[in-house]
mmCIF file of C-alpha atoms in Angstrom:
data_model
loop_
_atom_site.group_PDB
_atom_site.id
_atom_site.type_symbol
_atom_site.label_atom_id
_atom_site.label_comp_id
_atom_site.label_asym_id
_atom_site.label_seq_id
_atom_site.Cartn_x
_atom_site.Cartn_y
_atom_site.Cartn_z
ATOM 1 C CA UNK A 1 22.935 -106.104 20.738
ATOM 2 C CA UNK A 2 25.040 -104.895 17.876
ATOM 3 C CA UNK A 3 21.763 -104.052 16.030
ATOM 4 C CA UNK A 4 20.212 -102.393 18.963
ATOM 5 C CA UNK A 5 23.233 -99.815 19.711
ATOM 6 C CA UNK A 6 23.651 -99.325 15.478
ATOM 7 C CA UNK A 7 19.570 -98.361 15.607
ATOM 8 C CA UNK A 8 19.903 -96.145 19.025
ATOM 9 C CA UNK A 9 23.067 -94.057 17.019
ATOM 10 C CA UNK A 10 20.449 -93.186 14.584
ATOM 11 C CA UNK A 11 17.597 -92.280 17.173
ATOM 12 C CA UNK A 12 20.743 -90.094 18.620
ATOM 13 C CA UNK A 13 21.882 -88.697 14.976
ATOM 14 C CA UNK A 14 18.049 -87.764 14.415
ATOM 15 C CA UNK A 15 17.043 -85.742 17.642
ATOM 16 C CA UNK A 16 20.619 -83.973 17.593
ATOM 17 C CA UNK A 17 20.218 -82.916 13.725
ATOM 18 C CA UNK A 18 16.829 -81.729 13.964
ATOM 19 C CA UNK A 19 17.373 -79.853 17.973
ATOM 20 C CA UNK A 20 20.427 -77.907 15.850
ATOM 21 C CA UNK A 21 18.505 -77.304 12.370
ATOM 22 C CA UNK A 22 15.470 -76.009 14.875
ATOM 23 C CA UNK A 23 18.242 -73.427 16.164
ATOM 24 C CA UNK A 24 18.858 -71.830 12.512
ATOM 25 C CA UNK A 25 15.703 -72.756 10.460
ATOM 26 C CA UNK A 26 12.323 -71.603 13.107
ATOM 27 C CA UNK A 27 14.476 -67.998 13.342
ATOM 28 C CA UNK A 28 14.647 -68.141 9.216
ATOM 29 C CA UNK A 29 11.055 -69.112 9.313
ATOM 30 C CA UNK A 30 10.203 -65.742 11.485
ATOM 31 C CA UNK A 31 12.000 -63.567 9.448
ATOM 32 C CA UNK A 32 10.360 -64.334 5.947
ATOM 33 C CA UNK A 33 7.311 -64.136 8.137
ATOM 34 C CA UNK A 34 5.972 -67.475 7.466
ATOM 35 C CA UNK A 35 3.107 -67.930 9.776
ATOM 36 C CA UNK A 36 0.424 -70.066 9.699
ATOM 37 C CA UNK A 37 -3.040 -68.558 9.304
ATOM 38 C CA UNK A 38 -6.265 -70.008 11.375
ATOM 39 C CA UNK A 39 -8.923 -70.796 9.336
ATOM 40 C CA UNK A 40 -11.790 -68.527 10.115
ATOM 41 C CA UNK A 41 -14.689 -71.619 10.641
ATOM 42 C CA UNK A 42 -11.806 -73.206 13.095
ATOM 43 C CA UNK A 43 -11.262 -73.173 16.745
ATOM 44 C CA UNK A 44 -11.875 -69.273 18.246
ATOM 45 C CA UNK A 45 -9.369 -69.854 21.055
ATOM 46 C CA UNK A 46 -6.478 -70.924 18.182
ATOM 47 C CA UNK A 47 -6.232 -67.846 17.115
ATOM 48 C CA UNK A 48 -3.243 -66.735 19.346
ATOM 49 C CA UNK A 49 -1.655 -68.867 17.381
ATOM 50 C CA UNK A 50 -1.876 -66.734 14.406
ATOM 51 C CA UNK A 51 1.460 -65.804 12.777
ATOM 52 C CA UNK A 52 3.266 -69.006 14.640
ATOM 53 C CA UNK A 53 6.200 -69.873 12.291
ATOM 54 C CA UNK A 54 4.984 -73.248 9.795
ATOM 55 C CA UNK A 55 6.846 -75.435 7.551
ATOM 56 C CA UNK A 56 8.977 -76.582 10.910
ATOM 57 C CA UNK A 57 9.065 -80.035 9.181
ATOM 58 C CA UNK A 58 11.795 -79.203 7.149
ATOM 59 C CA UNK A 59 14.153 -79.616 9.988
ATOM 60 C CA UNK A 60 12.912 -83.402 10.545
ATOM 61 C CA UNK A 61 13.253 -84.107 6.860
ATOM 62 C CA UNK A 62 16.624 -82.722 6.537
ATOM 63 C CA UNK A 63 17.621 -84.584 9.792
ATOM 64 C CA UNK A 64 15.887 -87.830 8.300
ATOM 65 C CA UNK A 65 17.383 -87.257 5.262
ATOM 66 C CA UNK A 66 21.087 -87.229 7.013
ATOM 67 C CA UNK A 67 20.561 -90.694 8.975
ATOM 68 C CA UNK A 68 19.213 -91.978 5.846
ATOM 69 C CA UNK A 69 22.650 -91.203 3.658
ATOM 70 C CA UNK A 70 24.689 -91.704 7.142
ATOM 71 C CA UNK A 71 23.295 -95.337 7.054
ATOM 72 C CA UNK A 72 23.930 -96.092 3.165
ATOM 73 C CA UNK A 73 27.489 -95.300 3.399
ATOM 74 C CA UNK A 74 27.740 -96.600 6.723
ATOM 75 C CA UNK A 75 26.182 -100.160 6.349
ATOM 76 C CA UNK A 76 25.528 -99.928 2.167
ATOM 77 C CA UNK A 77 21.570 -100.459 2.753
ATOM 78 C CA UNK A 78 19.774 -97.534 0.736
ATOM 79 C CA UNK A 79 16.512 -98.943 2.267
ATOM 80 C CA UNK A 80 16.153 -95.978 4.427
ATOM 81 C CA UNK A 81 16.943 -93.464 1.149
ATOM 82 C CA UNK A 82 14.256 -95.121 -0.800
ATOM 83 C CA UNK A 83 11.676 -94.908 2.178
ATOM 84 C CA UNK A 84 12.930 -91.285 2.608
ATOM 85 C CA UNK A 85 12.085 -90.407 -0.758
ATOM 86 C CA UNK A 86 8.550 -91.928 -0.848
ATOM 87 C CA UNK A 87 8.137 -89.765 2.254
ATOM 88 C CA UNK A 88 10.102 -86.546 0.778
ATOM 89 C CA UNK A 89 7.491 -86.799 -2.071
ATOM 90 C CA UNK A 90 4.749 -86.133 0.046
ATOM 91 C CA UNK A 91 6.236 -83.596 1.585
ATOM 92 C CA UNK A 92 6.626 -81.791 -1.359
ATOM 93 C CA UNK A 93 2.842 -82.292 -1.860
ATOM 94 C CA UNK A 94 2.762 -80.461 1.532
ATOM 95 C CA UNK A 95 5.348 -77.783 0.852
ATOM 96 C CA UNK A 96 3.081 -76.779 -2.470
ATOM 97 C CA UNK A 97 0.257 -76.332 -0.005
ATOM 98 C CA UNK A 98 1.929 -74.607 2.565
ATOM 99 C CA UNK A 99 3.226 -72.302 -0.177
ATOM 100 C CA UNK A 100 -0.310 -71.854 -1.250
ATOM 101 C CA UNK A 101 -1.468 -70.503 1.539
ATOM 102 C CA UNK A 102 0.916 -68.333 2.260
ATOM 103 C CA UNK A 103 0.152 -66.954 -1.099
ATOM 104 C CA UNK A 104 -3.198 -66.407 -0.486
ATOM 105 C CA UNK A 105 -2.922 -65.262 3.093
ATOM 106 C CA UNK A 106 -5.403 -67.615 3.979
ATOM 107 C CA UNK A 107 -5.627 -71.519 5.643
ATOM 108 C CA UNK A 108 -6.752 -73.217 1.946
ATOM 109 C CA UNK A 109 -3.898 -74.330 -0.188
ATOM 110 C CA UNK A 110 -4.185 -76.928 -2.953
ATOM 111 C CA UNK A 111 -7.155 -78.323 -4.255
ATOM 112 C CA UNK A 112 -8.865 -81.488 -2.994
ATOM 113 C CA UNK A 113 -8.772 -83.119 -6.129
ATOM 114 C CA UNK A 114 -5.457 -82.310 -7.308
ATOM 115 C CA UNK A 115 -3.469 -83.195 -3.506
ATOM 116 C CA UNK A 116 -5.464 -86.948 -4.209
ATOM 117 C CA UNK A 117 -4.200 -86.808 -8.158
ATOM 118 C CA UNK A 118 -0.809 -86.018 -6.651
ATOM 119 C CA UNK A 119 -0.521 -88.396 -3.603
ATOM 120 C CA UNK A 120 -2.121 -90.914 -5.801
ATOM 121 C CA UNK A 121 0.741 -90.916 -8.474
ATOM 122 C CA UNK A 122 2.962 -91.329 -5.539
ATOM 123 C CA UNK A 123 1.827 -93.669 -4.136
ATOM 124 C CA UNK A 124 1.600 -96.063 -7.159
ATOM 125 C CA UNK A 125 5.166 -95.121 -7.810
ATOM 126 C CA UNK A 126 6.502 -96.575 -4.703
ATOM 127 C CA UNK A 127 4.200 -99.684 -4.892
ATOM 128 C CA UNK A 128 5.707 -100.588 -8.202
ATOM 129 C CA UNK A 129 9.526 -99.436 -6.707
ATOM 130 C CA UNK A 130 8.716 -101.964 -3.837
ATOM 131 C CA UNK A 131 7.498 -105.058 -6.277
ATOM 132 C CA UNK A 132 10.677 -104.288 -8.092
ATOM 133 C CA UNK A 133 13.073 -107.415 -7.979
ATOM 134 C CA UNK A 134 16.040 -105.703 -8.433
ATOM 135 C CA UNK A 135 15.271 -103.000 -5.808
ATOM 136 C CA UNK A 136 14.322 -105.770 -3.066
ATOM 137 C CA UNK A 137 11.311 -107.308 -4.220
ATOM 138 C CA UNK A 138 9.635 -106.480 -0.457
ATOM 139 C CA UNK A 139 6.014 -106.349 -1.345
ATOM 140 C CA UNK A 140 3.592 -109.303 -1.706
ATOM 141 C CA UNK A 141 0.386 -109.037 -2.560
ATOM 142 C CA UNK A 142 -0.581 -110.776 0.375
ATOM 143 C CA UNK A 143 -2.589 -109.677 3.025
ATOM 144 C CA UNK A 144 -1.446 -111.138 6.382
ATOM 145 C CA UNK A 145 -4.385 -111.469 9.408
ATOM 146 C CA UNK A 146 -3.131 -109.872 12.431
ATOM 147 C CA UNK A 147 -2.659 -112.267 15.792
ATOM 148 C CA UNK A 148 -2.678 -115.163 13.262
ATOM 149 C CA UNK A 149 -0.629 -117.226 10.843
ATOM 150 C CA UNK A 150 -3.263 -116.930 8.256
ATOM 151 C CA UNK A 151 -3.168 -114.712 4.974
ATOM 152 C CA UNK A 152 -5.183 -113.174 2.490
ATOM 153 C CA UNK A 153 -3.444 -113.593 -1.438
ATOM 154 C CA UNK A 154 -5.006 -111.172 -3.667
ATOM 155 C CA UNK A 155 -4.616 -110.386 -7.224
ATOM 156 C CA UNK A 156 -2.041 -108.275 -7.954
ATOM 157 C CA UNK A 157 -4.017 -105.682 -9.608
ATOM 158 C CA UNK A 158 -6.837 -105.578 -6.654
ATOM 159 C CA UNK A 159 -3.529 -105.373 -4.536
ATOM 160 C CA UNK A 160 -2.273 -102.471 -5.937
ATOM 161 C CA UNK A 161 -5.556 -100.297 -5.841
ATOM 162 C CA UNK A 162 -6.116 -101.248 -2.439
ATOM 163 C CA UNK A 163 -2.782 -100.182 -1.340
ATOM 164 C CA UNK A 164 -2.730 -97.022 -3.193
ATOM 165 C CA UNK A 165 -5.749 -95.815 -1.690
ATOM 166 C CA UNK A 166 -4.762 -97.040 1.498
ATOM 167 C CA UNK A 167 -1.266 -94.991 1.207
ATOM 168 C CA UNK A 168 -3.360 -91.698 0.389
ATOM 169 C CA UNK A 169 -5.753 -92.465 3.258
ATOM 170 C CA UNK A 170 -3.470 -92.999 5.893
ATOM 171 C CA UNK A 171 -1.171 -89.474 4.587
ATOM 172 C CA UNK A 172 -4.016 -87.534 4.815
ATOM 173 C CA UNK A 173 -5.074 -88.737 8.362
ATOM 174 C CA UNK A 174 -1.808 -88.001 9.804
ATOM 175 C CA UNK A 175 -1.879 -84.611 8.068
ATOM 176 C CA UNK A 176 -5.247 -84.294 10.002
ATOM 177 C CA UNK A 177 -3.840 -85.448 13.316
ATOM 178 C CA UNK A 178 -1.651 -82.195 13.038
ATOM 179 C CA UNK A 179 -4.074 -79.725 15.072
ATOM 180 C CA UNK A 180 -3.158 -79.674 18.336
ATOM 181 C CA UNK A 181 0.759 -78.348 19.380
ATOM 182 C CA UNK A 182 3.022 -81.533 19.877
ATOM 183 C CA UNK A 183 0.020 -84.218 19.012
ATOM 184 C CA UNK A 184 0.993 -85.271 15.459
ATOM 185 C CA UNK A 185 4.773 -85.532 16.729
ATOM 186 C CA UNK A 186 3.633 -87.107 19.868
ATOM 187 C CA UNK A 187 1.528 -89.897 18.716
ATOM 188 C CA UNK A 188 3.430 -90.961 16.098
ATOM 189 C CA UNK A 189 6.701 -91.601 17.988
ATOM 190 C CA UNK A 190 5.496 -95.057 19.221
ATOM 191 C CA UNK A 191 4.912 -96.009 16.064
ATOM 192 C CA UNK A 192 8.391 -95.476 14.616
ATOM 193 C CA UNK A 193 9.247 -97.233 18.004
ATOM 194 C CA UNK A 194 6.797 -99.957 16.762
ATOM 195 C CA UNK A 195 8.598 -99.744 13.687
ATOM 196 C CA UNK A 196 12.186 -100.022 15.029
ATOM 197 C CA UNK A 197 11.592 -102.964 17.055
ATOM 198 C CA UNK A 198 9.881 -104.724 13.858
ATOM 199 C CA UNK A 199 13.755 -104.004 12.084
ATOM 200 C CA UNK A 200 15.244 -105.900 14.826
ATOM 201 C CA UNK A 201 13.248 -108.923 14.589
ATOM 202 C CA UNK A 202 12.880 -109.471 10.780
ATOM 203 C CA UNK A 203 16.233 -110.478 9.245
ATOM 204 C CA UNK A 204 17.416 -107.941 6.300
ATOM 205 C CA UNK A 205 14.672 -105.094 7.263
ATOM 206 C CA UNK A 206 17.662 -103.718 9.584
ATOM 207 C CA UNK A 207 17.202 -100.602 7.232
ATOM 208 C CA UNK A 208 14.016 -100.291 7.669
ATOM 209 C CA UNK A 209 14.384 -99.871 11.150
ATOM 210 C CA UNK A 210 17.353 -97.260 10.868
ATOM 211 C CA UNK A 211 15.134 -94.703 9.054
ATOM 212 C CA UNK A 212 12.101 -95.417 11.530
ATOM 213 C CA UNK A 213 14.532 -94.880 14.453
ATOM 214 C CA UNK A 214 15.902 -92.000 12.925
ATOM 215 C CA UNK A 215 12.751 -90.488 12.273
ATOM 216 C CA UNK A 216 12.109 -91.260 15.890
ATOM 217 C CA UNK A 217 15.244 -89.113 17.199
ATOM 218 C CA UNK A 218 14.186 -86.678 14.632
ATOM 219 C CA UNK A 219 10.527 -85.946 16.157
ATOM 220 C CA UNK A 220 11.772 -86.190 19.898
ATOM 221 C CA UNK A 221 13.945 -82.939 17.972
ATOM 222 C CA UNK A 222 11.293 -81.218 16.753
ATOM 223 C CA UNK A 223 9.398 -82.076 20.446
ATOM 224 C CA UNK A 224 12.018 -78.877 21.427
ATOM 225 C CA UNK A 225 10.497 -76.505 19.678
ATOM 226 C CA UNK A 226 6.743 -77.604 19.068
ATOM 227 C CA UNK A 227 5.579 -78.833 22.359
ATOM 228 C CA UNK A 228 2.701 -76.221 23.874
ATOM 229 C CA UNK A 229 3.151 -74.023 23.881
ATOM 230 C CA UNK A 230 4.571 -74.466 19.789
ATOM 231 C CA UNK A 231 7.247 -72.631 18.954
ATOM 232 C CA UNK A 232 6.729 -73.496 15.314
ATOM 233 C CA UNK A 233 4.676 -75.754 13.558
ATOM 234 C CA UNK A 234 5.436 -78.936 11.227
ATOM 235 C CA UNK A 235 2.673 -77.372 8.302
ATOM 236 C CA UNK A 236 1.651 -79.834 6.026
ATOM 237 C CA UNK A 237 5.694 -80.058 4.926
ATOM 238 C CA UNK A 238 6.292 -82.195 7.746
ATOM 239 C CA UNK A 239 2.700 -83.792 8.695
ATOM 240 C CA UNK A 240 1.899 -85.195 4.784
ATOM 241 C CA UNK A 241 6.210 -85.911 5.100
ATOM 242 C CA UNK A 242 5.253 -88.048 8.297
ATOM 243 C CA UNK A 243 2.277 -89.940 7.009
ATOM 244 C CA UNK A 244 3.716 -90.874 3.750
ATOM 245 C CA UNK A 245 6.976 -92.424 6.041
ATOM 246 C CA UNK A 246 4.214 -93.998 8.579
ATOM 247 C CA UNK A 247 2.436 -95.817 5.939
ATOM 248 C CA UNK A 248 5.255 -96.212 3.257
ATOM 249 C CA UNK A 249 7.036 -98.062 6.395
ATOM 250 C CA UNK A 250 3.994 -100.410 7.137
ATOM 251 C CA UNK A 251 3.901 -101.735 3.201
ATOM 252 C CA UNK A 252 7.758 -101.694 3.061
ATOM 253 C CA UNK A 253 7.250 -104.429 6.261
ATOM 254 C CA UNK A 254 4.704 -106.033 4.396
ATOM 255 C CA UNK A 255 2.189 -105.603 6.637
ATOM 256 C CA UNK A 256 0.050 -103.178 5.665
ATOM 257 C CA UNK A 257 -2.774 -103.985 8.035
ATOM 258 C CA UNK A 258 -0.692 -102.813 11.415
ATOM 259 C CA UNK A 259 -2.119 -99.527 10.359
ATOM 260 C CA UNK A 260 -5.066 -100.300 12.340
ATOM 261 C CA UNK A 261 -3.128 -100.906 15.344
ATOM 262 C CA UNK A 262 -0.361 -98.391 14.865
ATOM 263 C CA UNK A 263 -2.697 -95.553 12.895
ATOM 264 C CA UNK A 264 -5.724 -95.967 15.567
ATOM 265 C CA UNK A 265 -5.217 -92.393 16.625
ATOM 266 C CA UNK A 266 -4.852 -91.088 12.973
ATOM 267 C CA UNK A 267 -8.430 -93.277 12.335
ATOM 268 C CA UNK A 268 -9.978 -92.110 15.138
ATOM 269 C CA UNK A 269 -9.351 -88.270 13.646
ATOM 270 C CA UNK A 270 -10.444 -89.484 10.195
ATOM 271 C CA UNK A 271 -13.891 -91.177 11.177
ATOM 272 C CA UNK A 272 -14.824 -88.060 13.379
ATOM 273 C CA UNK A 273 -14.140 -85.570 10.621
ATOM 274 C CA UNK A 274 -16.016 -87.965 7.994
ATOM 275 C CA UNK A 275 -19.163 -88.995 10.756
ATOM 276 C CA UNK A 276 -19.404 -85.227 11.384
ATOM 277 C CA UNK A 277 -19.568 -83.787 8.023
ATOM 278 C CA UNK A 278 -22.025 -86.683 6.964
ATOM 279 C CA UNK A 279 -24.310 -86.090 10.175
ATOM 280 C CA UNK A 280 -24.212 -82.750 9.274
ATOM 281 C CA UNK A 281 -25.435 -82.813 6.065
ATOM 282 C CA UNK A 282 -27.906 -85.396 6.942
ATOM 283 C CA UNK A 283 -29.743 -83.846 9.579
ATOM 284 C CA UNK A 284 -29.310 -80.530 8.162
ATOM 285 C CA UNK A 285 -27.371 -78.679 10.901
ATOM 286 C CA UNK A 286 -27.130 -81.223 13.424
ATOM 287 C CA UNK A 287 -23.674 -82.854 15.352
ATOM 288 C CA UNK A 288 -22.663 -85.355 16.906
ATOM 289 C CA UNK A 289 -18.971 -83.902 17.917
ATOM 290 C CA UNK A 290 -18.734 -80.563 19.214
ATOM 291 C CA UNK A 291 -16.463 -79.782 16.937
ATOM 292 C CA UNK A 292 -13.938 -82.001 14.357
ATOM 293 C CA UNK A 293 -11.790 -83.668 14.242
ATOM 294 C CA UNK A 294 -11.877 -85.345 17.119
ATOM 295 C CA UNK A 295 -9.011 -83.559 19.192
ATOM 296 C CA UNK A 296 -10.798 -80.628 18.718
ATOM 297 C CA UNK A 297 -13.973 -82.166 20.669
ATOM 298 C CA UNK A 298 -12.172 -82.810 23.653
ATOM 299 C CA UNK A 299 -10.505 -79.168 23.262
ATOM 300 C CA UNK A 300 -14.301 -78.003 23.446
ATOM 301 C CA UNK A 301 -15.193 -80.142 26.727
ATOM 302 C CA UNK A 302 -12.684 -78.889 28.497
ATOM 303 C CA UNK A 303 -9.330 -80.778 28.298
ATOM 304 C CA UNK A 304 -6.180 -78.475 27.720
ATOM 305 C CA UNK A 305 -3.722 -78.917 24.735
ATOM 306 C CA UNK A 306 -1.401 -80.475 26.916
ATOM 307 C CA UNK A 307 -3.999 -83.335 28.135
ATOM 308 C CA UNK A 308 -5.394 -84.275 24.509
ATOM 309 C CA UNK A 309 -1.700 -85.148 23.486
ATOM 310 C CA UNK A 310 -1.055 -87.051 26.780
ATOM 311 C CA UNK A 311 -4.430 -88.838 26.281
ATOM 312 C CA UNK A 312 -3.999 -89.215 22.236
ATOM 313 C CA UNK A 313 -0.293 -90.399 23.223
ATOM 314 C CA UNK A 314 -1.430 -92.928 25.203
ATOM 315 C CA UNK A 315 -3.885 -94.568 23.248
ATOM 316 C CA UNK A 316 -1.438 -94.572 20.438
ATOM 317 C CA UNK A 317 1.027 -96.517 22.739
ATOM 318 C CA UNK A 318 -1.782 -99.158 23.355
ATOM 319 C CA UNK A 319 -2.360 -99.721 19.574
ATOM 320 C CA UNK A 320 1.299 -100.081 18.393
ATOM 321 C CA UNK A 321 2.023 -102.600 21.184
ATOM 322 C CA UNK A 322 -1.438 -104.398 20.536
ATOM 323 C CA UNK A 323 -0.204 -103.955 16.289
ATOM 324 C CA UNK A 324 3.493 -105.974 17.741
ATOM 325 C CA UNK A 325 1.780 -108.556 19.254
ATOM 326 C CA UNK A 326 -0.952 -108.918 16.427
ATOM 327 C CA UNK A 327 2.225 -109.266 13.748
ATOM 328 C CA UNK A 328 4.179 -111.294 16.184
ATOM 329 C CA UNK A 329 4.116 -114.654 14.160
ATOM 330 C CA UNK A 330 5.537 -112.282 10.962
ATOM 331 C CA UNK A 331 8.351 -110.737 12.691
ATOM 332 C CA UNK A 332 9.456 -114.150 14.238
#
């Protein structure tokens, strides 16, 4: 019980933080005339939402970023800090394309191949920081199956590729998630739920709960101001910020495979985009989407902003209790 109320002052800490930084920063945001431009090939009834402050995910990180220090000198765990900081790397990624666009006027910031050089880096950076004895020693390169108390051991080396691409993956669906007002924040809060609860039933990954419960708090916050219609917008500041703390979170747990569960939503968006673009090209013109990703489909049969993050919401809800259950035997 002691756990539980430690975990819910963090979930408290976060939404406050981030409902007060949304007060002072989205106002800032107006003023330097930081708006997010709609890509011209995108959705034709978005573009009202031309000029809608971006780079909202700074008041989430900076709220994170409190609970995270809060916790350290509260309980002397700087698990959250060092999860934060994976996260706050990719969110730099994201700042530098933010800041690219708004240099160019235009919805194309960095380059394809150097955002993968950069989250790649990353990525391996955290990997070996996790493997590191003296900081913890968390990650394994084992592979548990989910709703079983089998496992998968594979070479370290193998390990380590798979994971980083895995890390980079799963950033860069979240970031693509983030196209609808309220969905990215919205889909991803019952996996930091998810995420909590696994804190509580693992002994010594109490941190790692703090900083997912936090983050929790912290998107309920940011819920104020970017629910439809969005006040402001995370930009890829806060969405690549999220993904690298939704995947850096399942390999911190050791359990990098609840990402299907958890990350079925952020898939889903993925595997549209990629079965689109490849259909495309294939048949020359053809689709099998009306539009991509897939939140954008729905938009075009119909369904209002509103009901696409209710939906999405949903569906992420089912796959982060079915990810629990299937990691059950782990957290016990």
């Amino acid at each position: 019980m002691e756990a539980l109320i430690k975990l819910a002052l963090c979930a408290a800490v976060g939404f406050i933080l981030t409902a007060l930084l949304g007060l002072f920063i989205i106002p800032a945001l107006r003023r330097a005339h930081v708006g997010q431009s709609i890509k011209a090939d995108g959705p034709v009834w978005h573009k009202s939402k031309e000029g809608t402050p971006t780079m909202g995910g700074v008041t989430f990180i900076l709220a994170s970023l409190a609970v995270a220090i809060l916790w350290a000198v509260w309980q002397g765990d700087y698990n959250p800090l060092a999860l934060f900081a994976f996260a706050f790397v990719f969110g730099c990624i994201g700042f530098l394309d933010d800041y690219a666009k708004l240099r160019h006027k235009e919805n194309t910031g960095l380059s394809a191949p150097a955002k993968f050089l950069l989250q790649l880096a990353a990525s391996i950076l955290f990997l070996v920081v996790l493997r590191h004895p003296a900081l913890g020693g968390h990650l394994s390169p084992t592979l548990t199956i989910p709703f079983t108390t089998l496992s998968l051991q594979l070479p370290w080396p193998v390990y380590m590729v798979f994971a980083a691409l895995v890390m980079v993956g799963c950033v860069n669906a979240v970031n693509l998630t983030d196209g609808v007002d309220g969905l990215s924040s919205s889909v991803t809060l019952p996996v930091m739920l998810t995420y909590t609860a696994l804190g509580l039933s693992i002994s010594n990954k109490l941190g790692f709960g703090a900083f997912s419960a936090g983050l929790f708090g912290c998107l309920l916050g940011f819920l104020l101001y970017n629910h439809h219609p969005a006040k402001v917008f995370m930009g890829d500041t806060g969405s690549l910020f999220l993904g690298g703390a939704v995947c850096g979170l399942a390999f911190a747990y050791n359990m990098p495979l609840i990402l299907i569960f958890v990350g079925v939503i952020y898939i889903a968006e993925t595997l549209s985009d990629i079965i689109q673009v490849t259909y495309f090209k294939a048949t020359h013109g053809k689709r099998i989407f009306l539009m991509a990703p897939l939140h954008h489909h729905f938009e075009k049969k119909g369904w209002s902003e509103d009901k696409v993050v209710t939906v999405f919401t949903l569906v992420s809800c089912i796959g982060c209790i079915l990810g629990f259950l299937a990691f059950g035997n782990v957290a016990r």
